[in-house]
Amino acid sequence: MAAMNRFKFHYGPQVVSGLGASGDLDPYVPEGPILFVTDANLRALGLTDRALASLRERHEVSVFDDVQEDPHEASVLAALDMAREMGATGVVGFGGGSPMDVAKAVAYLLGSGERIADIYGVGMALGRRAPLLLLIPTTAGTGSEATNISILTVGETTKKGVVSNALYADYALLDATLTTGLPRHVTAATGIDAMVHAIEAYTTRRLKNPISDALAKEALQLLSANLITACEEPDNLDARDAMLRGSYLAGVAFSNAPCAGVHALAYPLGGHFHVPHGLSNALMLPQVLAHTMSAARDLYAELAVVMQPGCALLGTQARAQAFVEYMRDLALQAGLSPRLTDVGIGADDLDLLADEAMKQERLLVNNMVEITRDDARRMYEAAL
Ligand SMILES: NC(=O)c1ccc[n+]([C@@H]2O[C@H](COP(=O)([O-])OP(=O)(O)OC[C@H]3O[C@@H](n4cnc5c(N)ncnc54)[C@H](O)[C@@H]3O)[C@@H](O)[C@H]2O)c1
Ligand SMILES: [Fe+2]
């Protein structure tokens, strides 16, 4: 516990929160041309209309909307060309984690002039990004609006992270009205992703700290109390607002107390099989919780009480077990498929997945119980 006394903490971007806030961006955006990064689906849905109209009152704006899910670094380079061509001084990222992560990398490369190949990893991007980076999440969510991380697909299938304080945005703008049209499966998957961020921040082996702990608990409370309502009543703005705040808080938590084994085993499912990021987490969560139980039992027991105060009277082991079961049941109730075979993954894929998981060293080092290649393969097999 003494180690808890020594920590550093970064609160991340300034927060602007409010229903409809994305229709009034002007106060936060200084003079100068702006690159607006989003995806084609959000644009077609008309979700970007109000934000774009408010920016265009005073700024030259170019829109880059060619961001795919699990975005490839090629999208960053294409958006960067557009930003340079227009002489952009600021970048606005609007969407789920995919457009926000592209916006973060573009803002960094635009300002620093560095090459993308040189900035993957932790603490490699040490230059200065473009003068404005404003992020507007439309899922709840990755928490990317709060973090110093950009996750990109490199080559055919490998997901790599750029982790650096230069990637913190100036503003995270939280407008829950943007999230009422989220399809149920996206609400469910992204909501579980946010919960896993809070769980992994609270149980991380390195850099666990009391501020992340407090934020992770608050996030889990908000997310667990509102996920099913948000799935079943998509227009319920109270639930949507709570989910957006919860995913943001989880983002601040794991930006300082990093994610671990669940994300390490989830990424190969996204990189190779295009399983949505949140669903990938939901699929691997029960296995990794069981694997990590021996070291994390007390912490799981603490989190159980956050989500189910009624279990406070149980012993540690029973509470920890209740936590694992609660998370599994919640994902099922939200409608997420429980098995890898449901998403087209079979026994032939186990070796590939285990090999890929071992590449996620940045995350594996944070797991409270070591995960070897054999462990990873066994966990994928158990999740089939
Ligand atoms: N940077 C970080 O800290 C961090 C953390 C976790 C995950 N990630 C990354 O984020 C990505 C996943 O992001 P995501 O889960 O938010 O999904 P996403 O951005 O890939 O979007 C998923 C789908 O939902 C649609 N969508 C988004 N918002 C919508 C809305 N309001 N209404 C209707 N449709 C909407 C999108 O158009 C897209 O089709 C992955 O690449 C993952 O690796 C990053
Ligand atoms: Fe995640």
Coordinates of C-alpha atoms and ligand atoms in Angstrom, one line a residue:
M1 CA 0.0 0.0 0.0
A2 CA 2.9 2.4 0.7
A3 CA 3.4 2.5 -3.1
M4 CA 0.1 4.2 -3.4
N5 CA 1.6 7.3 -1.7
R6 CA 3.7 8.0 -4.7
F7 CA 1.9 8.7 -7.9
K8 CA 1.5 11.2 -10.7
F9 CA -1.9 12.1 -12.1
H10 CA -3.1 14.0 -15.2
Y11 CA -6.7 15.1 -15.2
G12 CA -6.8 15.4 -19.0
P13 CA -8.7 17.9 -21.1
Q14 CA -11.0 20.6 -19.9
V15 CA -14.5 19.3 -19.9
V16 CA -17.5 21.0 -21.5
S17 CA -20.7 19.0 -20.7
G18 CA -24.3 19.8 -21.6
L19 CA -27.2 18.6 -23.7
G20 CA -26.8 20.3 -27.0
A21 CA -23.3 21.6 -26.3
S22 CA -22.0 20.3 -29.6
G23 CA -24.0 22.9 -31.4
D24 CA -22.0 25.7 -29.8
L25 CA -18.3 25.1 -30.4
D26 CA -17.3 28.6 -31.2
P27 CA -16.1 29.7 -27.7
Y28 CA -13.5 26.9 -27.6
V29 CA -12.0 27.2 -31.1
P30 CA -9.5 29.9 -31.8
E31 CA -9.1 31.6 -35.2
G32 CA -7.7 29.4 -38.0
P33 CA -8.6 26.7 -40.4
I34 CA -10.0 23.5 -38.8
L35 CA -9.9 19.9 -39.9
F36 CA -13.0 18.1 -38.7
V37 CA -12.5 14.3 -38.5
T38 CA -15.5 12.0 -38.3
D39 CA -16.9 8.9 -40.1
A40 CA -19.2 8.7 -43.1
N41 CA -22.0 7.0 -41.1
L42 CA -22.2 9.8 -38.6
R43 CA -22.2 12.4 -41.3
A44 CA -24.9 10.5 -43.3
L45 CA -27.0 10.3 -40.1
G46 CA -26.8 14.1 -39.8
L47 CA -25.2 14.0 -36.4
T48 CA -22.4 16.3 -37.4
D49 CA -24.7 19.0 -38.8
R50 CA -25.0 21.2 -35.8
A51 CA -21.3 21.0 -34.8
L52 CA -20.2 21.8 -38.4
A53 CA -22.7 24.7 -38.7
S54 CA -21.4 26.3 -35.5
L55 CA -17.8 25.9 -36.6
R56 CA -18.4 27.3 -40.1
E57 CA -19.8 30.6 -38.7
R58 CA -16.2 31.8 -38.1
H59 CA -13.8 29.2 -39.5
E60 CA -12.7 27.6 -42.7
V61 CA -13.6 23.9 -42.1
S62 CA -12.6 20.8 -44.1
V63 CA -14.2 17.5 -43.3
F64 CA -12.3 14.2 -43.4
D65 CA -14.9 11.4 -43.0
D66 CA -13.0 8.4 -44.3
V67 CA -12.4 6.8 -40.9
Q68 CA -13.2 3.1 -40.7
E69 CA -13.8 1.1 -37.5
D70 CA -10.5 0.0 -36.0
P71 CA -9.0 2.8 -38.0
H72 CA -5.9 2.2 -40.1
E73 CA -2.9 4.5 -39.9
A74 CA -3.4 5.1 -43.6
S75 CA -6.5 7.2 -42.6
V76 CA -4.3 9.3 -40.4
L77 CA -2.0 10.0 -43.2
A78 CA -4.8 10.9 -45.6
A79 CA -6.3 13.2 -43.1
L80 CA -2.9 14.7 -42.4
D81 CA -2.5 15.5 -46.1
M82 CA -5.9 17.3 -46.0
A83 CA -4.9 19.2 -42.8
R84 CA -1.6 20.4 -44.3
E85 CA -3.2 21.4 -47.6
M86 CA -5.6 23.7 -45.9
G87 CA -3.1 24.9 -43.3
A88 CA -5.1 23.7 -40.4
T89 CA -4.3 25.0 -37.0
G90 CA -6.8 22.9 -35.2
V91 CA -8.4 19.4 -35.3
V92 CA -11.8 18.5 -34.1
G93 CA -12.5 14.7 -33.6
F94 CA -16.2 13.8 -33.7
G95 CA -17.4 10.2 -33.2
G96 CA -16.6 7.0 -31.4
G97 CA -13.1 6.0 -30.5
S98 CA -12.2 5.5 -34.2
P99 CA -12.6 9.1 -35.4
M100 CA -11.3 10.5 -32.1
D101 CA -8.1 8.4 -32.3
V102 CA -7.5 9.5 -35.9
A103 CA -8.0 13.1 -34.9
K104 CA -5.5 12.8 -32.0
A105 CA -2.8 11.3 -34.2
V106 CA -3.4 13.9 -36.9
A107 CA -3.2 16.8 -34.5
Y108 CA 0.1 15.4 -33.2
L109 CA 1.8 14.8 -36.5
L110 CA 0.5 18.1 -37.9
G111 CA 2.1 20.0 -35.1
S112 CA 5.3 18.0 -34.6
G113 CA 6.2 17.2 -38.2
E114 CA 7.3 13.7 -37.1
R115 CA 6.8 10.4 -39.0
I116 CA 4.0 8.1 -37.8
A117 CA 6.3 5.1 -37.7
D118 CA 8.4 6.8 -35.0
I119 CA 5.7 7.5 -32.5
Y120 CA 4.2 4.1 -31.6
G121 CA 4.7 2.9 -28.0
V122 CA 4.6 4.7 -24.7
G123 CA 6.2 8.1 -24.4
M124 CA 7.6 8.2 -28.0
A125 CA 5.7 11.3 -29.1
L126 CA 7.5 14.1 -27.3
G127 CA 6.9 16.9 -29.8
R128 CA 4.2 19.5 -29.8
R129 CA 0.8 18.9 -31.4
A130 CA -1.4 21.4 -33.3
P131 CA -2.6 24.3 -31.2
L132 CA -6.2 23.1 -30.9
L133 CA -7.5 19.5 -30.4
L134 CA -11.2 19.2 -29.4
L135 CA -12.9 15.8 -29.1
I136 CA -16.6 15.1 -29.1
P137 CA -17.6 11.5 -28.3
T138 CA -20.7 9.9 -29.8
T139 CA -20.3 6.6 -28.1
A140 CA -20.1 5.9 -24.3
G141 CA -17.6 4.5 -24.8
T142 CA -13.9 4.3 -25.3
G143 CA -13.2 7.4 -23.1
S144 CA -10.7 8.4 -25.9
E145 CA -11.8 12.0 -25.4
A146 CA -10.1 11.8 -22.0
T147 CA -7.0 9.8 -22.7
N148 CA -3.5 10.3 -24.1
I149 CA -3.9 7.3 -26.3
S150 CA -4.5 6.7 -30.0
I151 CA -5.1 3.1 -31.2
L152 CA -4.4 2.5 -34.9
T153 CA -4.3 -0.6 -37.1
V154 CA -0.9 -1.0 -38.7
G155 CA -0.1 -3.3 -41.6
E156 CA -2.8 -5.9 -42.2
T157 CA -4.1 -6.5 -38.8
T158 CA -2.0 -5.4 -35.8
K159 CA -3.4 -2.8 -33.4
K160 CA -0.7 -0.5 -32.0
G161 CA -1.0 2.4 -29.6
V162 CA 0.5 5.8 -29.4
V163 CA 0.6 6.8 -25.8
S164 CA 1.9 10.3 -24.9
N165 CA 0.7 13.3 -23.0
A166 CA 0.9 15.4 -26.2
L167 CA -2.2 13.5 -27.2
Y168 CA -4.4 14.9 -24.5
A169 CA -7.0 17.2 -26.0
D170 CA -7.6 20.7 -25.0
Y171 CA -11.3 20.0 -24.6
A172 CA -13.6 17.0 -24.2
L173 CA -17.1 18.0 -25.1
L174 CA -19.8 15.7 -23.7
D175 CA -23.2 16.1 -25.3
A176 CA -25.5 13.1 -24.5
T177 CA -28.0 14.1 -27.2
L178 CA -25.5 12.8 -29.8
T179 CA -25.8 9.3 -28.3
T180 CA -29.6 8.7 -28.4
G181 CA -29.4 7.2 -31.9
L182 CA -26.8 4.6 -31.0
P183 CA -28.0 1.2 -32.1
R184 CA -28.6 -1.2 -29.1
H185 CA -25.6 -3.4 -29.9
V186 CA -23.3 -0.4 -30.1
T187 CA -24.7 0.9 -26.8
A188 CA -24.1 -2.4 -25.2
A189 CA -20.6 -3.1 -26.5
T190 CA -19.2 0.4 -25.9
G191 CA -20.8 0.5 -22.5
I192 CA -19.0 -2.8 -21.5
D193 CA -15.8 -1.3 -22.9
A194 CA -16.1 1.6 -20.6
M195 CA -16.7 -0.7 -17.6
V196 CA -13.7 -2.7 -18.5
H197 CA -11.6 0.5 -18.5
A198 CA -12.7 1.2 -15.0
I199 CA -12.1 -2.4 -13.9
E200 CA -8.7 -2.6 -15.4
A201 CA -7.7 0.8 -14.0
Y202 CA -8.7 -0.3 -10.5
T203 CA -6.8 -3.6 -10.8
T204 CA -3.8 -2.6 -12.8
R205 CA -0.5 -3.9 -11.5
R206 CA 1.5 -0.7 -12.4
L207 CA 0.5 2.9 -11.7
K208 CA -2.7 2.1 -9.6
N209 CA -3.4 5.3 -7.7
P210 CA -6.1 6.7 -5.4
I211 CA -7.5 9.2 -7.8
S212 CA -8.0 6.7 -10.6
D213 CA -9.5 4.4 -8.0
A214 CA -12.1 7.0 -7.0
L215 CA -12.9 7.8 -10.6
A216 CA -13.1 4.1 -11.6
K217 CA -15.6 3.4 -8.8
E218 CA -17.8 6.4 -9.7
A219 CA -17.6 5.3 -13.4
L220 CA -18.6 1.8 -12.6
Q221 CA -21.5 2.9 -10.4
L222 CA -22.8 5.2 -13.2
L223 CA -22.3 2.6 -16.0
S224 CA -23.7 -0.4 -14.1
A225 CA -26.8 1.5 -13.0
N226 CA -27.6 2.9 -16.5
L227 CA -26.4 0.4 -19.2
I228 CA -29.6 -1.6 -19.4
T229 CA -31.8 1.5 -19.3
A230 CA -29.7 3.0 -22.1
C231 CA -30.1 -0.2 -24.1
E232 CA -33.9 -0.5 -23.6
E233 CA -34.8 3.2 -23.6
P234 CA -32.5 4.7 -26.2
D235 CA -34.0 8.2 -25.8
N236 CA -33.6 8.3 -22.0
L237 CA -31.3 11.3 -21.7
D238 CA -30.6 10.8 -18.0
A239 CA -29.3 7.3 -18.7
R240 CA -27.4 8.5 -21.8
D241 CA -25.8 11.4 -19.9
A242 CA -24.8 9.1 -17.0
M243 CA -23.2 6.6 -19.5
L244 CA -21.3 9.4 -21.2
R245 CA -20.0 10.8 -17.9
G246 CA -19.2 7.3 -16.8
S247 CA -17.2 6.5 -19.9
Y248 CA -15.3 9.8 -19.6
L249 CA -14.5 9.2 -16.0
A250 CA -13.3 5.7 -16.8
G251 CA -11.1 7.2 -19.5
V252 CA -9.5 9.6 -17.0
A253 CA -8.9 6.7 -14.7
F254 CA -7.2 4.3 -17.2
S255 CA -5.2 7.1 -18.8
N256 CA -3.4 7.2 -15.5
A257 CA -3.7 3.6 -14.4
P258 CA -3.4 1.6 -17.6
C259 CA -5.5 -1.2 -19.0
A260 CA -4.3 -4.8 -18.8
G261 CA -5.1 -8.4 -19.8
V262 CA -8.6 -8.0 -21.0
H263 CA -7.6 -5.4 -23.5
A264 CA -4.5 -7.4 -24.5
L265 CA -6.6 -10.4 -25.4
A266 CA -9.4 -8.3 -26.9
Y267 CA -7.3 -6.4 -29.5
P268 CA -6.4 -9.4 -31.6
L269 CA -10.2 -10.1 -32.0
G270 CA -10.6 -6.6 -33.4
G271 CA -7.4 -6.5 -35.5
H272 CA -7.9 -9.9 -37.2
F273 CA -11.7 -10.5 -37.1
H274 CA -13.1 -7.1 -36.9
V275 CA -15.1 -7.9 -33.8
P276 CA -16.2 -4.5 -32.4
H277 CA -13.8 -3.4 -29.6
G278 CA -16.4 -3.5 -26.8
L279 CA -17.7 -6.9 -27.8
S280 CA -14.1 -8.2 -27.9
N281 CA -13.7 -7.0 -24.3
A282 CA -17.0 -8.6 -23.2
L283 CA -15.9 -11.9 -24.8
M284 CA -12.6 -12.1 -23.0
L285 CA -13.6 -10.5 -19.7
P286 CA -14.8 -13.6 -17.8
Q287 CA -11.7 -15.6 -18.8
V288 CA -9.2 -12.9 -17.7
L289 CA -11.1 -12.1 -14.5
A290 CA -10.9 -15.8 -13.6
H291 CA -7.2 -16.0 -14.5
T292 CA -6.4 -12.9 -12.4
M293 CA -8.6 -13.8 -9.5
S294 CA -5.9 -15.1 -7.2
A295 CA -4.1 -11.7 -7.0
A296 CA -7.1 -9.4 -7.6
R297 CA -9.7 -11.1 -5.2
D298 CA -9.8 -8.2 -2.7
L299 CA -10.1 -5.6 -5.4
Y300 CA -12.9 -7.5 -7.2
A301 CA -14.7 -7.8 -3.9
E302 CA -14.4 -4.0 -3.5
L303 CA -15.9 -3.4 -6.9
A304 CA -18.7 -5.8 -6.3
V305 CA -20.0 -3.5 -3.5
V306 CA -19.9 -0.5 -5.8
M307 CA -22.3 -2.2 -8.3
Q308 CA -24.3 -4.2 -5.8
P309 CA -24.3 -2.6 -2.3
G310 CA -26.4 -5.5 -1.1
C311 CA -23.5 -7.9 -1.2
A312 CA -21.4 -5.9 1.4
L313 CA -22.2 -8.5 4.0
L314 CA -20.7 -11.4 2.1
G315 CA -17.1 -12.6 2.6
T316 CA -14.3 -11.5 0.2
Q317 CA -14.4 -14.7 -1.9
A318 CA -18.1 -14.6 -2.3
R319 CA -18.1 -10.9 -3.2
A320 CA -15.3 -11.4 -5.7
Q321 CA -17.2 -14.3 -7.3
A322 CA -20.4 -12.2 -7.4
F323 CA -18.5 -9.5 -9.2
V324 CA -17.4 -11.9 -12.0
E325 CA -20.9 -13.2 -12.3
Y326 CA -22.5 -9.7 -12.3
M327 CA -20.3 -8.6 -15.2
R328 CA -21.1 -11.8 -17.2
D329 CA -24.8 -11.4 -16.6
L330 CA -24.8 -7.7 -17.4
A331 CA -23.2 -8.4 -20.8
L332 CA -25.8 -11.1 -21.5
Q333 CA -28.6 -8.9 -20.4
A334 CA -27.3 -6.2 -22.7
G335 CA -27.6 -8.7 -25.6
L336 CA -23.9 -9.3 -26.3
S337 CA -22.9 -12.7 -27.6
P338 CA -21.1 -14.7 -25.0
R339 CA -18.8 -17.0 -27.1
L340 CA -16.1 -16.6 -29.7
T341 CA -17.9 -19.1 -32.0
D342 CA -20.8 -16.6 -32.2
V343 CA -18.5 -14.2 -34.0
G344 CA -17.1 -16.7 -36.4
I345 CA -13.9 -17.6 -34.5
G346 CA -13.0 -21.3 -34.2
A347 CA -10.4 -23.7 -32.9
D348 CA -8.1 -23.1 -35.9
D349 CA -7.7 -19.5 -34.9
L350 CA -6.4 -20.1 -31.4
D351 CA -2.6 -20.1 -32.2
L352 CA -2.9 -16.9 -34.2
L353 CA -4.8 -15.2 -31.5
A354 CA -2.3 -16.3 -28.8
D355 CA 0.6 -15.1 -30.9
E356 CA -1.0 -11.7 -31.5
A357 CA -2.0 -11.3 -27.8
M358 CA 1.7 -11.7 -26.9
K359 CA 2.5 -8.6 -29.0
Q360 CA 0.4 -6.4 -26.6
E361 CA 3.3 -6.0 -24.2
R362 CA 2.2 -2.5 -23.3
L363 CA -0.9 -4.0 -21.7
L364 CA 0.2 -7.4 -20.6
V365 CA 2.8 -5.9 -18.2
N366 CA -0.1 -4.4 -16.3
N367 CA -2.0 -7.6 -15.5
M368 CA -1.8 -8.6 -11.8
V369 CA -1.2 -12.3 -12.8
E370 CA 1.2 -12.9 -15.6
I371 CA -0.3 -14.1 -18.9
T372 CA 1.9 -16.4 -20.9
R373 CA 1.3 -17.5 -24.4
D374 CA -0.1 -20.8 -23.1
D375 CA -2.4 -18.9 -20.7
A376 CA -3.6 -16.7 -23.6
R377 CA -4.3 -19.7 -25.8
R378 CA -6.1 -21.5 -23.0
M379 CA -8.3 -18.4 -22.3
Y380 CA -9.2 -18.1 -26.0
E381 CA -10.0 -21.8 -26.1
A382 CA -12.2 -21.5 -23.0
A383 CA -14.1 -18.6 -24.7
L384 CA -14.8 -20.6 -27.9
Ligands
LIG1 N1 -7.9 6.0 -27.4 C1 -8.4 5.3 -26.4 O1 -8.1 5.6 -25.3 C2 -9.2 4.1 -26.8 C3 -9.8 3.3 -25.7 C4 -10.6 2.2 -26.1 C5 -10.8 1.9 -27.4 N2 -10.2 2.6 -28.4 C6 -10.4 2.4 -29.9 O2 -11.6 3.0 -30.2 C7 -12.2 2.2 -31.3 C8 -13.6 1.8 -31.0 O3 -14.4 3.0 -30.8 P1 -16.0 2.8 -30.6 O4 -16.3 1.6 -29.8 O5 -16.4 4.1 -30.0 O6 -16.6 2.6 -32.0 P2 -16.4 3.3 -33.4 O7 -15.9 4.7 -33.4 O8 -15.5 2.3 -34.3 O9 -17.8 3.3 -34.0 C9 -18.6 2.1 -34.1 C10 -19.8 2.3 -35.0 O10 -20.8 3.1 -34.3 C11 -21.2 4.1 -35.1 N3 -21.6 5.2 -34.2 C12 -20.8 5.9 -33.4 N4 -21.6 6.8 -32.7 C13 -22.8 6.7 -33.1 C14 -24.1 7.4 -32.8 N5 -24.1 8.3 -31.9 N6 -25.2 7.0 -33.4 C15 -25.2 6.0 -34.4 N7 -24.0 5.3 -34.7 C16 -22.9 5.7 -34.1 C17 -20.0 4.5 -36.0 O11 -20.4 5.2 -37.2 C18 -19.5 3.1 -36.3 O12 -20.2 2.5 -37.4 C19 -11.3 1.0 -31.5 O13 -10.4 1.2 -32.6 C20 -10.5 0.9 -30.2 O14 -9.3 0.3 -30.4 C21 -9.4 3.7 -28.1
FE2 FE -11.3 -0.2 -24.6

